[in-house]
Short mmCIF file of C-alpha atoms in Angstrom, two decimals:
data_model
loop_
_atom_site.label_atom_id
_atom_site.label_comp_id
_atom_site.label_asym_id
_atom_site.label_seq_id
_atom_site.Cartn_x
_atom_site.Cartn_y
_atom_site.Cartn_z
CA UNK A 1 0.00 0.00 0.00
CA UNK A 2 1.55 3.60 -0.93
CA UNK A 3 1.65 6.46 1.30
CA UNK A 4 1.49 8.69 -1.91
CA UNK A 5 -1.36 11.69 -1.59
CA UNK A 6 -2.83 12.17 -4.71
CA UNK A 7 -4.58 15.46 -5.68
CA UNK A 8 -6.36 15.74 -9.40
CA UNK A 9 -5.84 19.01 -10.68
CA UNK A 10 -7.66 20.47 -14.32
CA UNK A 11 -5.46 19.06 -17.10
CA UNK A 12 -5.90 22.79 -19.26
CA UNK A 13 -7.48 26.21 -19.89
CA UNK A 14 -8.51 28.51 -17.31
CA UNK A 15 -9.03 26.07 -14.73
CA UNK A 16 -5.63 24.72 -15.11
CA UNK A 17 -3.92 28.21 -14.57
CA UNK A 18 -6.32 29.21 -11.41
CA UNK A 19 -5.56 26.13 -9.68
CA UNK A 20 -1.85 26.57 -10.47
CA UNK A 21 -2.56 29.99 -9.09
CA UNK A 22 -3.80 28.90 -5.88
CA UNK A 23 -2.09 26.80 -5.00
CA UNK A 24 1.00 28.76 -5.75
CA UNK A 25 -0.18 31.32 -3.59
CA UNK A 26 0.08 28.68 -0.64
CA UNK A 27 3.30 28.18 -1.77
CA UNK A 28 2.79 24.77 -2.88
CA UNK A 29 3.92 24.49 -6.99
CA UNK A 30 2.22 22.18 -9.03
CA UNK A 31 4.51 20.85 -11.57
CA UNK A 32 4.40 18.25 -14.62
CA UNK A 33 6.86 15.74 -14.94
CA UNK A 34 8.98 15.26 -18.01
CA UNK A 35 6.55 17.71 -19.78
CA UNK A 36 3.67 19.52 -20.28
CA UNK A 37 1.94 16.56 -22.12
CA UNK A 38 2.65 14.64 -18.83
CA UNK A 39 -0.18 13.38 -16.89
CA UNK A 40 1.56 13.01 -13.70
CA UNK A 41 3.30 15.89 -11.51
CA UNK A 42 4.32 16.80 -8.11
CA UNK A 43 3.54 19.33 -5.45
CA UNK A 44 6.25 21.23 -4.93
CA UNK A 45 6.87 21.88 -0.73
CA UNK A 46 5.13 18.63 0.36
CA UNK A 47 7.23 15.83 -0.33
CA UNK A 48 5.06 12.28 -1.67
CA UNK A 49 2.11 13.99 -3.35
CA UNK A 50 1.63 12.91 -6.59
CA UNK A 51 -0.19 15.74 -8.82
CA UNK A 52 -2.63 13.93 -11.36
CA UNK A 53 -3.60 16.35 -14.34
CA UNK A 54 -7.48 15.95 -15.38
CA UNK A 55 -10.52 17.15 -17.23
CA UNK A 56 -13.08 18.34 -14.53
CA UNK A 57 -15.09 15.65 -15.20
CA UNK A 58 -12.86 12.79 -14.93
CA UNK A 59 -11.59 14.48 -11.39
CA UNK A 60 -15.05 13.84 -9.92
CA UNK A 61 -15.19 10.23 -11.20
CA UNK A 62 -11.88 9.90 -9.59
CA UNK A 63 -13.10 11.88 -6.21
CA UNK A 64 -16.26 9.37 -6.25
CA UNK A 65 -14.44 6.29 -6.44
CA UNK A 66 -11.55 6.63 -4.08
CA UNK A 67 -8.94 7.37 -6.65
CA UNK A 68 -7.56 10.93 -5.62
CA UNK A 69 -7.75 12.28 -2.55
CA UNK A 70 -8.21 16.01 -3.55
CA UNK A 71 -8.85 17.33 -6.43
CA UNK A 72 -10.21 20.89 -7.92
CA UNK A 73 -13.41 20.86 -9.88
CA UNK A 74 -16.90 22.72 -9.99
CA UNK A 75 -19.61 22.09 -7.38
CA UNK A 76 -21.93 21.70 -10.58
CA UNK A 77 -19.89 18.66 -11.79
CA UNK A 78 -19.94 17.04 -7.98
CA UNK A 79 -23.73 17.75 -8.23
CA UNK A 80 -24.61 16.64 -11.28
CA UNK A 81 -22.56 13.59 -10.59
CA UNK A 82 -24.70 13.22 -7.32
CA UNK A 83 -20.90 12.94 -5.48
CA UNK A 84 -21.85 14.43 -2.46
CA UNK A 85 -21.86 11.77 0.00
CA UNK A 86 -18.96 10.43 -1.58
CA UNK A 87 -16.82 13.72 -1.15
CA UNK A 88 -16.48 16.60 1.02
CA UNK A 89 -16.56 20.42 -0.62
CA UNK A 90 -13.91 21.82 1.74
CA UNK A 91 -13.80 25.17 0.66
CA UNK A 92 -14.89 27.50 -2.41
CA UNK A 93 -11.03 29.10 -4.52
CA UNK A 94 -12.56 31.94 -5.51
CA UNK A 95 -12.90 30.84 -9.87
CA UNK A 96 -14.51 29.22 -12.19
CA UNK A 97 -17.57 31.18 -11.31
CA UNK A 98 -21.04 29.99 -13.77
CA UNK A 99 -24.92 29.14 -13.09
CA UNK A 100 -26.65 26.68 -14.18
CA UNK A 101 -29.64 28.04 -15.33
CA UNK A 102 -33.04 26.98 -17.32
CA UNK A 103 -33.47 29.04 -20.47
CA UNK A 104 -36.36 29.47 -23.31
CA UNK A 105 -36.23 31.41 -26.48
CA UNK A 106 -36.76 35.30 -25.82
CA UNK A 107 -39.52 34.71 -28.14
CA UNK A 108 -41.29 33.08 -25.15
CA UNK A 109 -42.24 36.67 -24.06
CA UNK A 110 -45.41 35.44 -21.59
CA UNK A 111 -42.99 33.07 -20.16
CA UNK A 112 -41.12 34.27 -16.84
CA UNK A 113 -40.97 31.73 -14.26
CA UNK A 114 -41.01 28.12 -14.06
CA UNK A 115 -44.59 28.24 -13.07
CA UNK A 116 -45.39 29.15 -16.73
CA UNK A 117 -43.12 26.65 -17.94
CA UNK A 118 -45.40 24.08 -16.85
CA UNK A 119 -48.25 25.73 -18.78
CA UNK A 120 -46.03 25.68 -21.45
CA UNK A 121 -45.21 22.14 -21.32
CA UNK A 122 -49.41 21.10 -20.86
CA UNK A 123 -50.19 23.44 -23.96
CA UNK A 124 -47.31 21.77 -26.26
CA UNK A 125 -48.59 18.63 -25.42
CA UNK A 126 -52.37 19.22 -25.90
CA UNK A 127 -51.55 20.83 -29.29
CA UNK A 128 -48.24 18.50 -30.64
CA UNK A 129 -49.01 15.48 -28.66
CA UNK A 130 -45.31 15.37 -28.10
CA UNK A 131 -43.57 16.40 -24.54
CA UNK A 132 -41.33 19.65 -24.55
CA UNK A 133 -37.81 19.15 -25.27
CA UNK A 134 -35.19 20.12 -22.53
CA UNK A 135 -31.85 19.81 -23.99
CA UNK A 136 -28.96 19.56 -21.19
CA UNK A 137 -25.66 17.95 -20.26
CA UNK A 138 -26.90 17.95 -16.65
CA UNK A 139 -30.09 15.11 -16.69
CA UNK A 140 -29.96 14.74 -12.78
CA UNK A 141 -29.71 18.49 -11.92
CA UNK A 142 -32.71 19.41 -14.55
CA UNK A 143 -34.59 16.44 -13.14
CA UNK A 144 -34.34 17.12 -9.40
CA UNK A 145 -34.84 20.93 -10.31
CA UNK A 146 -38.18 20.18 -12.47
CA UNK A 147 -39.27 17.97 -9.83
CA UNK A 148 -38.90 20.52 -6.61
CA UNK A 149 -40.69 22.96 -9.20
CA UNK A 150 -43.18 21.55 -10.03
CA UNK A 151 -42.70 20.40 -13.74
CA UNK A 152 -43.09 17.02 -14.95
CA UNK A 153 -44.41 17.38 -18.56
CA UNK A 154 -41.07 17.24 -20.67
CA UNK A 155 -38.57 14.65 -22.05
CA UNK A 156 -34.62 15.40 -21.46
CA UNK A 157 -32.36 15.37 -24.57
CA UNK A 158 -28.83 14.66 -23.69
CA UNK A 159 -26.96 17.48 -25.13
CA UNK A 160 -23.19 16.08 -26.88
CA UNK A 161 -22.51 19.48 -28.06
CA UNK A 162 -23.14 23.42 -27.99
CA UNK A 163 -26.51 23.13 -26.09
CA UNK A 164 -27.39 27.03 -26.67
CA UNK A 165 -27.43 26.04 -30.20
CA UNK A 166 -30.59 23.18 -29.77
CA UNK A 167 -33.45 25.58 -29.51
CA UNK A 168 -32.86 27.36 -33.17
CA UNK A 169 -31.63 23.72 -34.22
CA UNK A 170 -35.09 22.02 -33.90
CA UNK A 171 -33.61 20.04 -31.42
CA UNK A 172 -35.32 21.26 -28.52
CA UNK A 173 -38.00 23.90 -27.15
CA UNK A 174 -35.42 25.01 -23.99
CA UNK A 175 -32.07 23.92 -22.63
CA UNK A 176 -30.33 24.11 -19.01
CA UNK A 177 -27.07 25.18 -19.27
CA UNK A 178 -24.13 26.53 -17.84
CA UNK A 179 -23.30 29.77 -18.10
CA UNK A 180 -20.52 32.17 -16.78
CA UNK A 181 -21.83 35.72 -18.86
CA UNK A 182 -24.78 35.08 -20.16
CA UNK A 183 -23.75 36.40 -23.41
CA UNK A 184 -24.00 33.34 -25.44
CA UNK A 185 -27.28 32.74 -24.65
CA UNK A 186 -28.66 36.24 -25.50
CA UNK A 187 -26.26 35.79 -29.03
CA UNK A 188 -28.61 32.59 -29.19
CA UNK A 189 -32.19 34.22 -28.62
CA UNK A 190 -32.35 32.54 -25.04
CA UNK A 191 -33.41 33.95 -21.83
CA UNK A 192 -32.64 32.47 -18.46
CA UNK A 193 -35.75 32.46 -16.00
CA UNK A 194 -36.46 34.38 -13.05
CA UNK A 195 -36.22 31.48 -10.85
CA UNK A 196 -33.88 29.90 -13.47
CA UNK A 197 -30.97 29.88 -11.23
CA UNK A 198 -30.43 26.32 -10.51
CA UNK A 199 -26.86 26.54 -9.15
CA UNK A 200 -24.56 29.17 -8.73
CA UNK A 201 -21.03 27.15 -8.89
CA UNK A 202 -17.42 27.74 -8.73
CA UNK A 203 -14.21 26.19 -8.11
CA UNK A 204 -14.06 24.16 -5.31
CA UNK A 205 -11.10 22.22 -3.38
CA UNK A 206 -13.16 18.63 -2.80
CA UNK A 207 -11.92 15.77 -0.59
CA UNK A 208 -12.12 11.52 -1.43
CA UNK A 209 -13.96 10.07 1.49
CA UNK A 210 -13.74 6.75 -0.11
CA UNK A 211 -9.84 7.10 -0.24
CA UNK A 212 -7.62 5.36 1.66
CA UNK A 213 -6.45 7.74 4.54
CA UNK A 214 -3.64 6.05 5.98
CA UNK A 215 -2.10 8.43 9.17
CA UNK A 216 0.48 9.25 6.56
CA UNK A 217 -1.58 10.81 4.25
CA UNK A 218 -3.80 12.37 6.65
CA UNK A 219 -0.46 13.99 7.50
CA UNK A 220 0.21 15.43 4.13
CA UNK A 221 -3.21 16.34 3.88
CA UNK A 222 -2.62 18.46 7.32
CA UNK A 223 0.31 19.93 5.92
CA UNK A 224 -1.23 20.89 2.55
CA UNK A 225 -4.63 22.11 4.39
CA UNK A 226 -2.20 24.14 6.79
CA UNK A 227 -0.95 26.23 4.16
CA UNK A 228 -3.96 26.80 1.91
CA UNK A 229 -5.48 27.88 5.47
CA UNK A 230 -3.02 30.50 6.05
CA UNK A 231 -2.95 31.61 2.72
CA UNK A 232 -6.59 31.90 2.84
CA UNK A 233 -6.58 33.83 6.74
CA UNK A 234 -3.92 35.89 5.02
CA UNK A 235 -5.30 37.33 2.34
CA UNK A 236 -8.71 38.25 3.96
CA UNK A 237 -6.71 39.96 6.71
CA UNK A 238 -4.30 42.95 7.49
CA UNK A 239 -2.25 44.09 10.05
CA UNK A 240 -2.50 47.20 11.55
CA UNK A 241 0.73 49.17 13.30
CA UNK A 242 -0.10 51.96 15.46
CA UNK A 243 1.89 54.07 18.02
CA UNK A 244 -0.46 55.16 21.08
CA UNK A 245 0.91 57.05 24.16
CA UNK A 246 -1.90 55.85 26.05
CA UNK A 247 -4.19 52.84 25.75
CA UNK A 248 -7.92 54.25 24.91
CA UNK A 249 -10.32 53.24 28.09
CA UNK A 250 -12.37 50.18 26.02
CA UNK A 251 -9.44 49.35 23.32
CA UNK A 252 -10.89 45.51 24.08
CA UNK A 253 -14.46 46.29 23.50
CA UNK A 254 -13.19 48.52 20.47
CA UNK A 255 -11.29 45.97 18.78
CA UNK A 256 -14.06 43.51 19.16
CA UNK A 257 -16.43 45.76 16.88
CA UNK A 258 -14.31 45.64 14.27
CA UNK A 259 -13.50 42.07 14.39
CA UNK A 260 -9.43 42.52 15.36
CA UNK A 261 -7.36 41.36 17.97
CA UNK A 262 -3.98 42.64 19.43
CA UNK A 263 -1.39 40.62 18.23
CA UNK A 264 1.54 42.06 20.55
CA UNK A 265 2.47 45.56 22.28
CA UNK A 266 6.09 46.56 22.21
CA UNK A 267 7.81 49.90 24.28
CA UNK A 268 6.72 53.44 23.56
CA UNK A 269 3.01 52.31 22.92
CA UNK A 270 3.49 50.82 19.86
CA UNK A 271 1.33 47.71 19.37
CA UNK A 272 0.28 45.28 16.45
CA UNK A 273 -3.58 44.56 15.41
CA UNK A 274 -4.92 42.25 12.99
CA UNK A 275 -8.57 42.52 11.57
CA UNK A 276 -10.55 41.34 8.78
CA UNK A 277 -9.67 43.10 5.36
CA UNK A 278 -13.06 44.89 4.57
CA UNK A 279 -12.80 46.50 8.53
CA UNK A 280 -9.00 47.48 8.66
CA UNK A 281 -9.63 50.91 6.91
CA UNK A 282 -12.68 51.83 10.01
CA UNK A 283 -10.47 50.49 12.29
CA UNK A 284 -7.19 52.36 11.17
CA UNK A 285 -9.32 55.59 11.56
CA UNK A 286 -10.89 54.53 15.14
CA UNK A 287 -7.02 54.64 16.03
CA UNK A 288 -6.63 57.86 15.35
CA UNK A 289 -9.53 58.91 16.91
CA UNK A 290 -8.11 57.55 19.83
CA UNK A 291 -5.24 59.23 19.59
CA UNK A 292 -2.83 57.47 17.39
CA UNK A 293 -0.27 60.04 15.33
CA UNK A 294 -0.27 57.22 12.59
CA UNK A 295 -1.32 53.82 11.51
CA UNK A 296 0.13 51.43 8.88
CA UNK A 297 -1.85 48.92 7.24
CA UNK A 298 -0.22 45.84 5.37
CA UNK A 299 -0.77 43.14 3.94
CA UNK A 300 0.61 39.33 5.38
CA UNK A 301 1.64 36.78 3.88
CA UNK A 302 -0.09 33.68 5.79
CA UNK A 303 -1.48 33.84 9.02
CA UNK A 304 -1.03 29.94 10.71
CA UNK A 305 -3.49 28.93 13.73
CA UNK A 306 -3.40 26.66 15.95
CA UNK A 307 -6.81 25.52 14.92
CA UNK A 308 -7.49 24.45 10.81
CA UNK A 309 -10.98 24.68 10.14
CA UNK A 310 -10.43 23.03 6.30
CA UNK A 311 -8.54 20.11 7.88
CA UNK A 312 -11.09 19.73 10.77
CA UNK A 313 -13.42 19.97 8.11
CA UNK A 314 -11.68 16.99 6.61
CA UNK A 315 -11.19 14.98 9.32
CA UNK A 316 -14.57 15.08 10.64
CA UNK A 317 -16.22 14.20 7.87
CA UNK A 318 -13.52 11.06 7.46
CA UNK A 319 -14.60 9.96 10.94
CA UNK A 320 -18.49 9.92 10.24
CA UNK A 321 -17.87 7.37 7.30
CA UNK A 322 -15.10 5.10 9.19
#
């Protein structure tokens, strides 16, 4: 049995370079072997991680059957794959942002909601005798969607290629799609619904729960978790530097409003603060309310705890299957 961690990572595009991107920024490289038609890499900065290169969907077949440990793929893909008690979404990276969404021609001006989409459907089929058409790459996300809605008179078309293009090809009345823009659509005389919105999906770092975690691997994941943690701490935080002669009567109480904690005081009043990003500019001018001459705000690089909530994510969600 190997020790070996593997982690699936998008095999090109976009994807590829965001998830090189992230997990660059954890300073863990992701790098090919003897080239960049290799399917097999490494992870630069954890030692016996074995990088697997993959389309998106062939990452969540690996996820679901134990293959890979992590890997990097949309939340629409686990879905549609109905992965989720197989895996664990451990946390969103911030790309690969697209709905999935129900859309009808723009032509369909009396049609709004999904609510009128079953109208739509009774109507077709009391004047065509025929069932609607939905054309769609994702059959169980447009089924359990039609269902919770309330639609049931249709027939699915599995879509093999540009589904936008199966309305104005005869091919279907409607599609569900994925869509980042919505641009292509509209270029196709689509619309997405008002309660069209089946999923909003991005990027997400997902976990094998059918792997096999031996304590070694559990201890690479650890060490990889530990850095995309800090990484993650770090970048939605900043610390704050100000010089106070005095300590302002409720600096505790202050601090807490704002989110930040002291990090240290050193001599002449000076003393360190860290708060969330979005508050360090209210709490930089509290400061100097309070009587600071100046405050610095900067950036850090990673910001370790003694606590991981992605790897106590991971590990609790281990335990509940075992």
């Amino acid at each position: 049995m190997s020790d070996k961690l593997v982690l699936a990572v998008p095999s090109k595009g976009r994807l590829q370079e965001n998830a090189n991107a992230f997990f660059a920024r954890a300073g863990l490289t992701v790098t090919t072997g003897r080239g960049a038609r290799d399917y097999r890499g490494a992870l630069t900065g954890v030692d016996n991680v074995e990088v697997a290169f993959l389309s998106a969907s062939e990452i969540v077949k690996n996820l679901a059957s134990g293959a890979a440990h992590f890997g990097v793929t949309g939340e629409d893909l686990v879905r549609e794959a109905q992965a989720e008690s197989k895996v664990a979404l451990l946390t969103p990276l911030g790309f690969g942002h697209a709905n999935v969404v129900v859309a009808v021609p723009q032509a369909w001006i009396d049609v709004r909601n999904m609510a009128d989409l079953e109208d739509v459907a009774s109507a077709f089929r009391a004047r065509s005798g025929e069932r609607m058409r939905v054309a769609t790459k994702y059959v169980n996300t447009t089924r359990a969607f039609f269902r919770d809605k309330g639609v049931t008179d249709y027939h699915i078309v599995e879509s093999l290629g540009a589904t936008e293009g199966a309305p104005a090809a005869g091919q279907a009345e409607l599609i569900v799609d994925i869509t980042s823009t919505g641009a292509t659509l509209v270029a196709n005389g689509l619309k997405v619904l008002d309660d069209g919105v089946i999923l909003r999906s991005e990027a997400n770092l997902v976990a094998a729960l059918g792997a096999e975690w031996s304590p070694a691997q559990r201890e690479l994941a650890r060490k990889i978790l530990s850095r995309i943690a800090a990484e993650e701490e770090a970048r939605n935080s900043r610390e704050i530097v100000a010089v106070l002669e005095q300590e302002p009567s409720g600096l505790e109480d202050g601090l807490l409003a704002f989110g930040a904690k002291v990090r240290r005081r050193g001599g002449n009043g000076r003393a360190i603060f860290t708060a969330p990003k979005a508050q360090a500019p209210a709490l930089a001018d509290w400061l100097i309310g309070q009587g600071a001459e100046e405050v610095v705000v900067r950036p850090v690089d990673y910001v370790f705890t003694r606590v991981n909530p992605l790897h106590e994510r991971l590990t609790s969600r281990l335990d509940a299957v075992r």
